[in-house]
PDB file of C-alpha atoms in Angstrom:
ATOM      1  CA  UNK A  26     102.308  93.779  98.172  1.00  0.00           C
ATOM      2  CA  UNK A  27     102.725  93.930  94.431  1.00  0.00           C
ATOM      3  CA  UNK A  28     106.234  93.496  93.125  1.00  0.00           C
ATOM      4  CA  UNK A  29     107.334  94.714  89.705  1.00  0.00           C
ATOM      5  CA  UNK A  30     106.789  91.352  88.028  1.00  0.00           C
ATOM      6  CA  UNK A  31     103.275  91.170  89.466  1.00  0.00           C
ATOM      7  CA  UNK A  32     102.499  94.622  88.089  1.00  0.00           C
ATOM      8  CA  UNK A  33     103.788  93.691  84.662  1.00  0.00           C
ATOM      9  CA  UNK A  34     101.766  90.461  84.654  1.00  0.00           C
ATOM     10  CA  UNK A  35      98.726  92.504  85.691  1.00  0.00           C
ATOM     11  CA  UNK A  36      99.312  94.862  82.778  1.00  0.00           C
ATOM     12  CA  UNK A  37      99.632  91.983  80.302  1.00  0.00           C
ATOM     13  CA  UNK A  38      96.510  90.347  81.685  1.00  0.00           C
ATOM     14  CA  UNK A  39      94.531  93.576  81.461  1.00  0.00           C
ATOM     15  CA  UNK A  40      95.736  93.860  77.867  1.00  0.00           C
ATOM     16  CA  UNK A  41      94.098  90.501  77.092  1.00  0.00           C
ATOM     17  CA  UNK A  42      90.995  91.464  79.036  1.00  0.00           C
ATOM     18  CA  UNK A  43      90.510  94.541  76.905  1.00  0.00           C
ATOM     19  CA  UNK A  44      90.725  92.479  73.718  1.00  0.00           C
ATOM     20  CA  UNK A  45      87.627  90.751  75.047  1.00  0.00           C
ATOM     21  CA  UNK A  46      85.983  94.009  76.116  1.00  0.00           C
ATOM     22  CA  UNK A  47      86.407  95.530  72.657  1.00  0.00           C
ATOM     23  CA  UNK A  48      83.995  92.989  71.182  1.00  0.00           C
ATOM     24  CA  UNK A  49      81.518  93.301  74.064  1.00  0.00           C
ATOM     25  CA  UNK A  50      82.142  96.856  75.183  1.00  0.00           C
ATOM     26  CA  UNK A  51      78.765  98.539  74.597  1.00  0.00           C
ATOM     27  CA  UNK A  52      76.780  95.845  76.379  1.00  0.00           C
ATOM     28  CA  UNK A  53      79.331  95.685  79.211  1.00  0.00           C
ATOM     29  CA  UNK A  54      79.360  99.436  79.850  1.00  0.00           C
ATOM     30  CA  UNK A  55      75.575  99.799  79.673  1.00  0.00           C
ATOM     31  CA  UNK A  56      75.147  96.974  82.198  1.00  0.00           C
ATOM     32  CA  UNK A  57      77.494  98.664  84.677  1.00  0.00           C
ATOM     33  CA  UNK A  58      75.932 102.069  84.024  1.00  0.00           C
ATOM     34  CA  UNK A  59      72.385 100.761  84.637  1.00  0.00           C
ATOM     35  CA  UNK A  60      73.440  99.135  87.912  1.00  0.00           C
ATOM     36  CA  UNK A  61      74.680 102.555  89.014  1.00  0.00           C
ATOM     37  CA  UNK A  62      71.466 104.386  88.139  1.00  0.00           C
ATOM     38  CA  UNK A  63      69.073 101.786  89.512  1.00  0.00           C
ATOM     39  CA  UNK A  64      68.680 103.431  92.928  1.00  0.00           C
ATOM     40  CA  UNK A  65      68.817 106.986  91.578  1.00  0.00           C
ATOM     41  CA  UNK A  66      72.038 107.831  93.382  1.00  0.00           C
ATOM     42  CA  UNK A  67      75.753 107.538  92.750  1.00  0.00           C
ATOM     43  CA  UNK A  68      77.582 105.321  95.269  1.00  0.00           C
ATOM     44  CA  UNK A  69      81.010 106.627  94.336  1.00  0.00           C
ATOM     45  CA  UNK A  70      83.146 108.705  96.660  1.00  0.00           C
ATOM     46  CA  UNK A  71      85.393 111.204  94.897  1.00  0.00           C
ATOM     47  CA  UNK A  72      89.056 110.871  95.807  1.00  0.00           C
ATOM     48  CA  UNK A  73      92.336 111.523  93.940  1.00  0.00           C
ATOM     49  CA  UNK A  74      92.827 107.850  93.117  1.00  0.00           C
ATOM     50  CA  UNK A  75      89.554 107.894  91.183  1.00  0.00           C
ATOM     51  CA  UNK A  76      90.894 110.665  88.957  1.00  0.00           C
ATOM     52  CA  UNK A  77      94.138 108.742  88.323  1.00  0.00           C
ATOM     53  CA  UNK A  78      92.746 105.328  87.352  1.00  0.00           C
ATOM     54  CA  UNK A  79      92.032 106.227  83.718  1.00  0.00           C
ATOM     55  CA  UNK A  80      95.342 107.969  82.889  1.00  0.00           C
ATOM     56  CA  UNK A  81      97.464 105.562  84.949  1.00  0.00           C
ATOM     57  CA  UNK A  82      95.893 102.167  84.185  1.00  0.00           C
ATOM     58  CA  UNK A  83      93.523 102.266  81.225  1.00  0.00           C
ATOM     59  CA  UNK A  84      95.074 104.846  78.902  1.00  0.00           C
ATOM     60  CA  UNK A  85      98.514 103.141  78.806  1.00  0.00           C
ATOM     61  CA  UNK A  86      96.761  99.876  77.902  1.00  0.00           C
ATOM     62  CA  UNK A  87      94.846 101.660  75.155  1.00  0.00           C
ATOM     63  CA  UNK A  88      98.137 102.967  73.787  1.00  0.00           C
ATOM     64  CA  UNK A  89      99.431  99.399  73.568  1.00  0.00           C
ATOM     65  CA  UNK A  90      96.250  98.246  71.856  1.00  0.00           C
ATOM     66  CA  UNK A  91      96.459 101.135  69.385  1.00  0.00           C
ATOM     67  CA  UNK A  92      99.526  99.423  67.965  1.00  0.00           C
ATOM     68  CA  UNK A  93      97.389  96.341  67.269  1.00  0.00           C
ATOM     69  CA  UNK A  94      94.962  98.175  64.983  1.00  0.00           C
ATOM     70  CA  UNK A  95      92.179  99.106  67.388  1.00  0.00           C
ATOM     71  CA  UNK A  96      92.736 102.866  67.267  1.00  0.00           C
ATOM     72  CA  UNK A  97      89.278 103.921  66.030  1.00  0.00           C
ATOM     73  CA  UNK A  98      87.212 101.919  68.491  1.00  0.00           C
ATOM     74  CA  UNK A  99      89.610 102.660  71.357  1.00  0.00           C
ATOM     75  CA  UNK A 100      89.142 106.393  70.812  1.00  0.00           C
ATOM     76  CA  UNK A 101      85.393 105.887  71.332  1.00  0.00           C
ATOM     77  CA  UNK A 102      85.959 103.685  74.394  1.00  0.00           C
ATOM     78  CA  UNK A 103      88.411 106.211  75.837  1.00  0.00           C
ATOM     79  CA  UNK A 104      85.913 109.046  75.403  1.00  0.00           C
ATOM     80  CA  UNK A 105      83.066 106.944  76.808  1.00  0.00           C
ATOM     81  CA  UNK A 106      85.003 105.978  79.931  1.00  0.00           C
ATOM     82  CA  UNK A 107      86.025 109.596  80.447  1.00  0.00           C
ATOM     83  CA  UNK A 108      82.406 110.804  80.196  1.00  0.00           C
ATOM     84  CA  UNK A 109      81.209 108.076  82.542  1.00  0.00           C
ATOM     85  CA  UNK A 110      83.874 109.098  85.050  1.00  0.00           C
ATOM     86  CA  UNK A 111      82.672 112.696  84.820  1.00  0.00           C
ATOM     87  CA  UNK A 112      79.037 111.675  85.419  1.00  0.00           C
ATOM     88  CA  UNK A 113      79.790 109.029  88.036  1.00  0.00           C
ATOM     89  CA  UNK A 114      83.042 109.896  89.869  1.00  0.00           C
ATOM     90  CA  UNK A 115      84.781 106.647  90.765  1.00  0.00           C
ATOM     91  CA  UNK A 116      83.294 104.684  87.864  1.00  0.00           C
ATOM     92  CA  UNK A 117      86.721 103.710  86.456  1.00  0.00           C
ATOM     93  CA  UNK A 118      87.892 102.514  89.866  1.00  0.00           C
ATOM     94  CA  UNK A 119      84.865 100.256  90.252  1.00  0.00           C
ATOM     95  CA  UNK A 120      85.257  99.116  86.650  1.00  0.00           C
ATOM     96  CA  UNK A 121      88.852  98.104  87.366  1.00  0.00           C
ATOM     97  CA  UNK A 122      87.822  96.289  90.546  1.00  0.00           C
ATOM     98  CA  UNK A 123      85.229  94.301  88.561  1.00  0.00           C
ATOM     99  CA  UNK A 124      87.902  93.295  86.040  1.00  0.00           C
ATOM    100  CA  UNK A 125      90.322  92.267  88.775  1.00  0.00           C
ATOM    101  CA  UNK A 126      87.632  90.269  90.598  1.00  0.00           C
ATOM    102  CA  UNK A 127      86.713  88.464  87.371  1.00  0.00           C
ATOM    103  CA  UNK A 128      90.180  87.703  86.043  1.00  0.00           C
ATOM    104  CA  UNK A 129      92.375  87.773  89.188  1.00  0.00           C
ATOM    105  CA  UNK A 130      89.981  86.424  91.835  1.00  0.00           C
ATOM    106  CA  UNK A 131      92.755  85.278  94.173  1.00  0.00           C
ATOM    107  CA  UNK A 132      94.436  88.669  94.384  1.00  0.00           C
ATOM    108  CA  UNK A 133      91.602  91.150  93.757  1.00  0.00           C
ATOM    109  CA  UNK A 134      90.621  91.233  97.421  1.00  0.00           C
ATOM    110  CA  UNK A 135      94.182  92.036  98.486  1.00  0.00           C
ATOM    111  CA  UNK A 136      94.968  94.690  95.869  1.00  0.00           C
ATOM    112  CA  UNK A 137      95.136  98.156  97.382  1.00  0.00           C
ATOM    113  CA  UNK A 138      94.233 100.445  94.476  1.00  0.00           C
ATOM    114  CA  UNK A 139      95.560 103.554  96.202  1.00  0.00           C
ATOM    115  CA  UNK A 140      98.930 101.825  96.480  1.00  0.00           C
ATOM    116  CA  UNK A 141      98.782 100.291  92.996  1.00  0.00           C
ATOM    117  CA  UNK A 142      97.966 103.590  91.248  1.00  0.00           C
ATOM    118  CA  UNK A 143     100.805 105.304  93.116  1.00  0.00           C
ATOM    119  CA  UNK A 144     103.276 102.583  92.118  1.00  0.00           C
ATOM    120  CA  UNK A 145     102.220 102.608  88.467  1.00  0.00           C
ATOM    121  CA  UNK A 146     102.896 106.332  88.130  1.00  0.00           C
ATOM    122  CA  UNK A 147     106.601 105.800  87.521  1.00  0.00           C
ATOM    123  CA  UNK A 148     106.027 103.279  84.735  1.00  0.00           C
ATOM    124  CA  UNK A 149     103.501 105.366  82.761  1.00  0.00           C
ATOM    125  CA  UNK A 150     104.362 107.611  79.856  1.00  0.00           C
ATOM    126  CA  UNK A 151     102.724 110.921  80.770  1.00  0.00           C
ATOM    127  CA  UNK A 152     104.776 113.129  78.476  1.00  0.00           C
ATOM    128  CA  UNK A 153     101.598 114.809  77.212  1.00  0.00           C
ATOM    129  CA  UNK A 154     101.044 116.284  80.683  1.00  0.00           C
ATOM    130  CA  UNK A 155     104.270 118.261  80.540  1.00  0.00           C
ATOM    131  CA  UNK A 156     105.043 121.446  78.646  1.00  0.00           C
ATOM    132  CA  UNK A 157     106.744 121.073  75.279  1.00  0.00           C
ATOM    133  CA  UNK A 158     109.918 123.180  75.320  1.00  0.00           C
ATOM    134  CA  UNK A 159     111.403 121.306  72.373  1.00  0.00           C
ATOM    135  CA  UNK A 160     108.295 121.779  70.230  1.00  0.00           C
ATOM    136  CA  UNK A 161     106.435 124.970  71.040  1.00  0.00           C
ATOM    137  CA  UNK A 162     108.301 126.548  73.943  1.00  0.00           C
ATOM    138  CA  UNK A 163     112.036 127.159  74.015  1.00  0.00           C
ATOM    139  CA  UNK A 164     112.235 128.939  77.372  1.00  0.00           C
ATOM    140  CA  UNK A 165     114.446 127.364  80.019  1.00  0.00           C
ATOM    141  CA  UNK A 166     111.815 128.063  82.698  1.00  0.00           C
ATOM    142  CA  UNK A 167     109.377 125.601  81.119  1.00  0.00           C
ATOM    143  CA  UNK A 168     112.018 122.894  80.907  1.00  0.00           C
ATOM    144  CA  UNK A 169     112.891 123.513  84.561  1.00  0.00           C
ATOM    145  CA  UNK A 170     109.273 123.037  85.624  1.00  0.00           C
ATOM    146  CA  UNK A 171     109.046 119.813  83.623  1.00  0.00           C
ATOM    147  CA  UNK A 172     112.160 118.365  85.227  1.00  0.00           C
ATOM    148  CA  UNK A 173     111.243 119.339  88.784  1.00  0.00           C
ATOM    149  CA  UNK A 174     107.614 118.216  88.630  1.00  0.00           C
ATOM    150  CA  UNK A 175     108.599 114.931  86.962  1.00  0.00           C
ATOM    151  CA  UNK A 176     111.171 114.335  89.703  1.00  0.00           C
ATOM    152  CA  UNK A 177     108.563 114.993  92.382  1.00  0.00           C
ATOM    153  CA  UNK A 178     106.105 112.541  90.851  1.00  0.00           C
ATOM    154  CA  UNK A 179     108.748 109.865  90.453  1.00  0.00           C
ATOM    155  CA  UNK A 180     109.835 110.141  94.095  1.00  0.00           C
ATOM    156  CA  UNK A 181     106.207 110.002  95.272  1.00  0.00           C
ATOM    157  CA  UNK A 182     105.690 106.801  93.289  1.00  0.00           C
ATOM    158  CA  UNK A 183     108.532 105.179  95.258  1.00  0.00           C
ATOM    159  CA  UNK A 184     106.658 105.454  98.554  1.00  0.00           C
ATOM    160  CA  UNK A 185     105.082 101.950  98.490  1.00  0.00           C
ATOM    161  CA  UNK A 186     108.544 100.443  97.897  1.00  0.00           C
ATOM    162  CA  UNK A 187     110.314 102.517 100.560  1.00  0.00           C
ATOM    163  CA  UNK A 188     107.716 102.693 103.314  1.00  0.00           C
ATOM    164  CA  UNK A 189     108.712  99.306 104.762  1.00  0.00           C
ATOM    165  CA  UNK A 190     112.185 100.509 105.773  1.00  0.00           C
ATOM    166  CA  UNK A 191     111.987 103.461 108.155  1.00  0.00           C
ATOM    167  CA  UNK A 192     115.444 104.892 107.405  1.00  0.00           C
ATOM    168  CA  UNK A 193     114.891 104.642 103.653  1.00  0.00           C
ATOM    169  CA  UNK A 194     111.421 106.119 103.971  1.00  0.00           C
ATOM    170  CA  UNK A 195     112.713 109.085 105.959  1.00  0.00           C
ATOM    171  CA  UNK A 196     115.214 109.780 103.164  1.00  0.00           C
ATOM    172  CA  UNK A 197     112.387 109.570 100.625  1.00  0.00           C
ATOM    173  CA  UNK A 198     110.368 112.072 102.660  1.00  0.00           C
ATOM    174  CA  UNK A 199     113.311 114.487 102.632  1.00  0.00           C
ATOM    175  CA  UNK A 200     113.600 114.106  98.862  1.00  0.00           C
ATOM    176  CA  UNK A 201     109.870 114.790  98.448  1.00  0.00           C
ATOM    177  CA  UNK A 202     110.085 117.934 100.586  1.00  0.00           C
ATOM    178  CA  UNK A 203     113.011 119.157  98.503  1.00  0.00           C
ATOM    179  CA  UNK A 204     111.215 118.354  95.228  1.00  0.00           C
ATOM    180  CA  UNK A 205     108.089 120.223  96.368  1.00  0.00           C
ATOM    181  CA  UNK A 206     110.164 123.294  97.249  1.00  0.00           C
ATOM    182  CA  UNK A 207     112.025 123.200  93.925  1.00  0.00           C
ATOM    183  CA  UNK A 208     108.762 122.911  92.007  1.00  0.00           C
ATOM    184  CA  UNK A 209     107.314 125.912  93.842  1.00  0.00           C
ATOM    185  CA  UNK A 210     110.533 127.908  93.407  1.00  0.00           C
ATOM    186  CA  UNK A 211     110.340 127.816  89.618  1.00  0.00           C
ATOM    187  CA  UNK A 212     106.704 129.022  89.416  1.00  0.00           C
ATOM    188  CA  UNK A 213     107.377 132.790  89.862  1.00  0.00           C
ATOM    189  CA  UNK A 214     109.459 132.743  86.669  1.00  0.00           C
ATOM    190  CA  UNK A 215     106.465 131.511  84.669  1.00  0.00           C
ATOM    191  CA  UNK A 216     104.045 134.360  85.348  1.00  0.00           C
ATOM    192  CA  UNK A 217     105.825 136.484  82.728  1.00  0.00           C
ATOM    193  CA  UNK A 218     104.579 134.121  80.005  1.00  0.00           C
ATOM    194  CA  UNK A 219     100.948 134.408  81.118  1.00  0.00           C
ATOM    195  CA  UNK A 220      99.625 137.464  79.292  1.00  0.00           C
ATOM    196  CA  UNK A 221      96.159 137.788  80.808  1.00  0.00           C
ATOM    197  CA  UNK A 222      94.874 138.331  84.335  1.00  0.00           C
ATOM    198  CA  UNK A 223      92.744 135.191  83.966  1.00  0.00           C
ATOM    199  CA  UNK A 224      95.804 133.097  83.100  1.00  0.00           C
ATOM    200  CA  UNK A 225      97.794 134.397  86.072  1.00  0.00           C
ATOM    201  CA  UNK A 226      94.822 133.874  88.395  1.00  0.00           C
ATOM    202  CA  UNK A 227      94.398 130.298  87.157  1.00  0.00           C
ATOM    203  CA  UNK A 228      98.018 129.511  87.950  1.00  0.00           C
ATOM    204  CA  UNK A 229      97.759 131.267  91.317  1.00  0.00           C
ATOM    205  CA  UNK A 230      94.702 129.171  92.227  1.00  0.00           C
ATOM    206  CA  UNK A 231      96.424 125.916  91.283  1.00  0.00           C
ATOM    207  CA  UNK A 232      99.556 126.984  93.142  1.00  0.00           C
ATOM    208  CA  UNK A 233      97.457 127.455  96.300  1.00  0.00           C
ATOM    209  CA  UNK A 234      95.877 124.024  95.785  1.00  0.00           C
ATOM    210  CA  UNK A 235      99.336 122.518  95.300  1.00  0.00           C
ATOM    211  CA  UNK A 236     100.521 124.072  98.577  1.00  0.00           C
ATOM    212  CA  UNK A 237      97.363 122.820 100.282  1.00  0.00           C
ATOM    213  CA  UNK A 238      97.986 119.278  98.988  1.00  0.00           C
ATOM    214  CA  UNK A 239     101.623 119.486 100.112  1.00  0.00           C
ATOM    215  CA  UNK A 240     100.606 120.512 103.632  1.00  0.00           C
ATOM    216  CA  UNK A 241      97.999 117.759 103.741  1.00  0.00           C
ATOM    217  CA  UNK A 242     100.652 115.240 102.670  1.00  0.00           C
ATOM    218  CA  UNK A 243     102.996 116.503 105.388  1.00  0.00           C
ATOM    219  CA  UNK A 244     100.297 116.273 108.068  1.00  0.00           C
ATOM    220  CA  UNK A 245      99.387 112.771 106.875  1.00  0.00           C
ATOM    221  CA  UNK A 246     103.013 111.667 107.272  1.00  0.00           C
ATOM    222  CA  UNK A 247     103.081 112.994 110.829  1.00  0.00           C
ATOM    223  CA  UNK A 248      99.905 111.048 111.588  1.00  0.00           C
ATOM    224  CA  UNK A 249     101.343 107.923 109.936  1.00  0.00           C
ATOM    225  CA  UNK A 250     104.231 107.762 112.411  1.00  0.00           C
ATOM    226  CA  UNK A 251     101.604 107.728 115.169  1.00  0.00           C
ATOM    227  CA  UNK A 252      98.884 105.449 113.759  1.00  0.00           C
ATOM    228  CA  UNK A 253     100.761 103.565 110.975  1.00  0.00           C
ATOM    229  CA  UNK A 254      97.886 104.005 108.473  1.00  0.00           C
ATOM    230  CA  UNK A 255      99.692 103.462 105.181  1.00  0.00           C
ATOM    231  CA  UNK A 256      96.627 103.856 103.010  1.00  0.00           C
ATOM    232  CA  UNK A 257      96.236 107.450 104.169  1.00  0.00           C
ATOM    233  CA  UNK A 258      99.803 108.107 102.985  1.00  0.00           C
ATOM    234  CA  UNK A 259      99.109 106.545  99.574  1.00  0.00           C
ATOM    235  CA  UNK A 260      95.940 108.608  99.209  1.00  0.00           C
ATOM    236  CA  UNK A 261      97.690 111.856 100.197  1.00  0.00           C
ATOM    237  CA  UNK A 262     100.520 111.079  97.748  1.00  0.00           C
ATOM    238  CA  UNK A 263      98.005 110.481  94.953  1.00  0.00           C
ATOM    239  CA  UNK A 264      96.416 113.821  95.798  1.00  0.00           C
ATOM    240  CA  UNK A 265      99.792 115.515  95.368  1.00  0.00           C
ATOM    241  CA  UNK A 266     100.369 113.650  92.078  1.00  0.00           C
ATOM    242  CA  UNK A 267      97.021 114.835  90.782  1.00  0.00           C
ATOM    243  CA  UNK A 268      97.568 118.412  91.886  1.00  0.00           C
ATOM    244  CA  UNK A 269     100.941 118.433  90.122  1.00  0.00           C
ATOM    245  CA  UNK A 270      99.115 117.512  86.906  1.00  0.00           C
ATOM    246  CA  UNK A 271      96.633 120.335  87.470  1.00  0.00           C
ATOM    247  CA  UNK A 272      99.482 122.767  88.118  1.00  0.00           C
ATOM    248  CA  UNK A 273     101.090 121.868  84.796  1.00  0.00           C
ATOM    249  CA  UNK A 274      97.734 122.090  83.050  1.00  0.00           C
ATOM    250  CA  UNK A 275      97.182 125.653  84.303  1.00  0.00           C
ATOM    251  CA  UNK A 276     100.266 126.729  82.324  1.00  0.00           C
ATOM    252  CA  UNK A 277      99.601 124.551  79.263  1.00  0.00           C
ATOM    253  CA  UNK A 278      96.079 125.940  79.077  1.00  0.00           C
ATOM    254  CA  UNK A 279      97.353 129.433  78.315  1.00  0.00           C
ATOM    255  CA  UNK A 280     100.745 128.755  76.719  1.00  0.00           C
ATOM    256  CA  UNK A 281     100.079 125.757  74.496  1.00  0.00           C
ATOM    257  CA  UNK A 282      96.335 124.942  74.614  1.00  0.00           C
ATOM    258  CA  UNK A 283      96.419 122.848  71.423  1.00  0.00           C
ATOM    259  CA  UNK A 284      98.559 120.215  73.172  1.00  0.00           C
ATOM    260  CA  UNK A 285      96.012 119.540  75.943  1.00  0.00           C
ATOM    261  CA  UNK A 286      94.285 116.164  75.766  1.00  0.00           C
ATOM    262  CA  UNK A 287      90.620 116.785  76.737  1.00  0.00           C
ATOM    263  CA  UNK A 288      90.368 113.292  78.264  1.00  0.00           C
ATOM    264  CA  UNK A 289      93.576 113.534  80.288  1.00  0.00           C
ATOM    265  CA  UNK A 290      92.039 115.089  83.396  1.00  0.00           C
ATOM    266  CA  UNK A 291      89.105 113.065  84.772  1.00  0.00           C
ATOM    267  CA  UNK A 292      87.105 114.845  87.491  1.00  0.00           C
ATOM    268  CA  UNK A 293      88.564 118.222  86.479  1.00  0.00           C
ATOM    269  CA  UNK A 294      85.121 119.821  86.712  1.00  0.00           C
ATOM    270  CA  UNK A 295      84.756 118.701  90.323  1.00  0.00           C
ATOM    271  CA  UNK A 296      88.223 120.061  91.068  1.00  0.00           C
ATOM    272  CA  UNK A 297      87.409 123.444  89.513  1.00  0.00           C
ATOM    273  CA  UNK A 298      84.090 123.634  91.353  1.00  0.00           C
ATOM    274  CA  UNK A 299      85.943 122.949  94.599  1.00  0.00           C
ATOM    275  CA  UNK A 300      88.299 125.858  93.861  1.00  0.00           C
ATOM    276  CA  UNK A 301      85.341 128.158  93.132  1.00  0.00           C
ATOM    277  CA  UNK A 302      83.681 127.116  96.377  1.00  0.00           C
ATOM    278  CA  UNK A 303      86.929 127.685  98.270  1.00  0.00           C
ATOM    279  CA  UNK A 304      87.336 131.144  96.715  1.00  0.00           C
ATOM    280  CA  UNK A 305      83.715 132.007  97.526  1.00  0.00           C
ATOM    281  CA  UNK A 306      84.178 130.858 101.126  1.00  0.00           C
ATOM    282  CA  UNK A 307      87.343 132.949 101.532  1.00  0.00           C
ATOM    283  CA  UNK A 308      85.627 135.975  99.975  1.00  0.00           C
ATOM    284  CA  UNK A 309      82.597 135.572 102.257  1.00  0.00           C
ATOM    285  CA  UNK A 310      84.794 135.242 105.346  1.00  0.00           C
ATOM    286  CA  UNK A 311      86.777 138.334 104.304  1.00  0.00           C
ATOM    287  CA  UNK A 312      83.588 140.300 103.715  1.00  0.00           C
ATOM    288  CA  UNK A 313      82.226 139.289 107.107  1.00  0.00           C
ATOM    289  CA  UNK A 314      85.447 140.351 108.845  1.00  0.00           C
ATOM    290  CA  UNK A 315      85.443 143.654 106.980  1.00  0.00           C
ATOM    291  CA  UNK A 316      81.792 144.239 107.862  1.00  0.00           C
ATOM    292  CA  UNK A 317      82.472 143.415 111.497  1.00  0.00           C
ATOM    293  CA  UNK A 318      85.464 145.793 111.550  1.00  0.00           C
ATOM    294  CA  UNK A 319      83.420 148.606 110.008  1.00  0.00           C
ATOM    295  CA  UNK A 320      80.582 148.065 112.484  1.00  0.00           C
ATOM    296  CA  UNK A 321      82.979 148.096 115.450  1.00  0.00           C
ATOM    297  CA  UNK A 322      84.600 151.257 114.152  1.00  0.00           C
ATOM    298  CA  UNK A 323      81.213 152.906 113.711  1.00  0.00           C
ATOM    299  CA  UNK A 324      80.103 151.938 117.219  1.00  0.00           C
ATOM    300  CA  UNK A 325      83.313 153.288 118.728  1.00  0.00           C
ATOM    301  CA  UNK A 326      82.798 156.594 117.004  1.00  0.00           C
TER     302      UNK A 326
END
């Protein structure tokens, strides 16, 4: 179990590690990339934690290094890591595990990355993921969404700290349920700002995915009280964190597109393809039911 001091020491150590990587970055990345391609397949399994490693671990470190005069090269490294993650989902996770194994050999085998990423959420500055009511949007509805979604993410990040005490954890679960409801409740007020059918459909799709992630999280909690599999809870919580980011992005995309960081959403393409596949499956099922109904009606006549 990582405590706050351990996390901070990890951050400081990773900061030093990246000073080394900067001078050896190209060779280091190519070596890892070639080891991935050698058998012609990608060994990575896509999961929400994979999509959160870059924005939760690496990007905050890059921001710290930017203050030390490495801005130009870090922009290239940031873009390179993002592209590698897109090509090989899970690359950043494996990259982080290699760093931990090399520089923290005693703890790397005991670090649960699903848990670590969830814990780090509350200490990361992710202001760029939220809408900008003080800059480009003055509407109260946008501010309300920011506050409620930020509250939800913060409570989710407390799970690893609270899960050890059942009474405290049950209170955390109640808070999460309330935060999910409040986040959903403010969405209907935002459709009025989306001027095109495409924009409203995008938000509707992400809203459905958010509800799906919420239900999955709820079902995972029920299973946890039977089988005590904590890692499943961490993974489900990370899924809800990620979907909250996608929900916010759906609105930013059409209301303030110039504020979107193109590297902020690793594995977005896979997420969007999953939505398209889900929509196609629902449409096919609906068409089959309609066809079956028509055929039955025809036969009866």
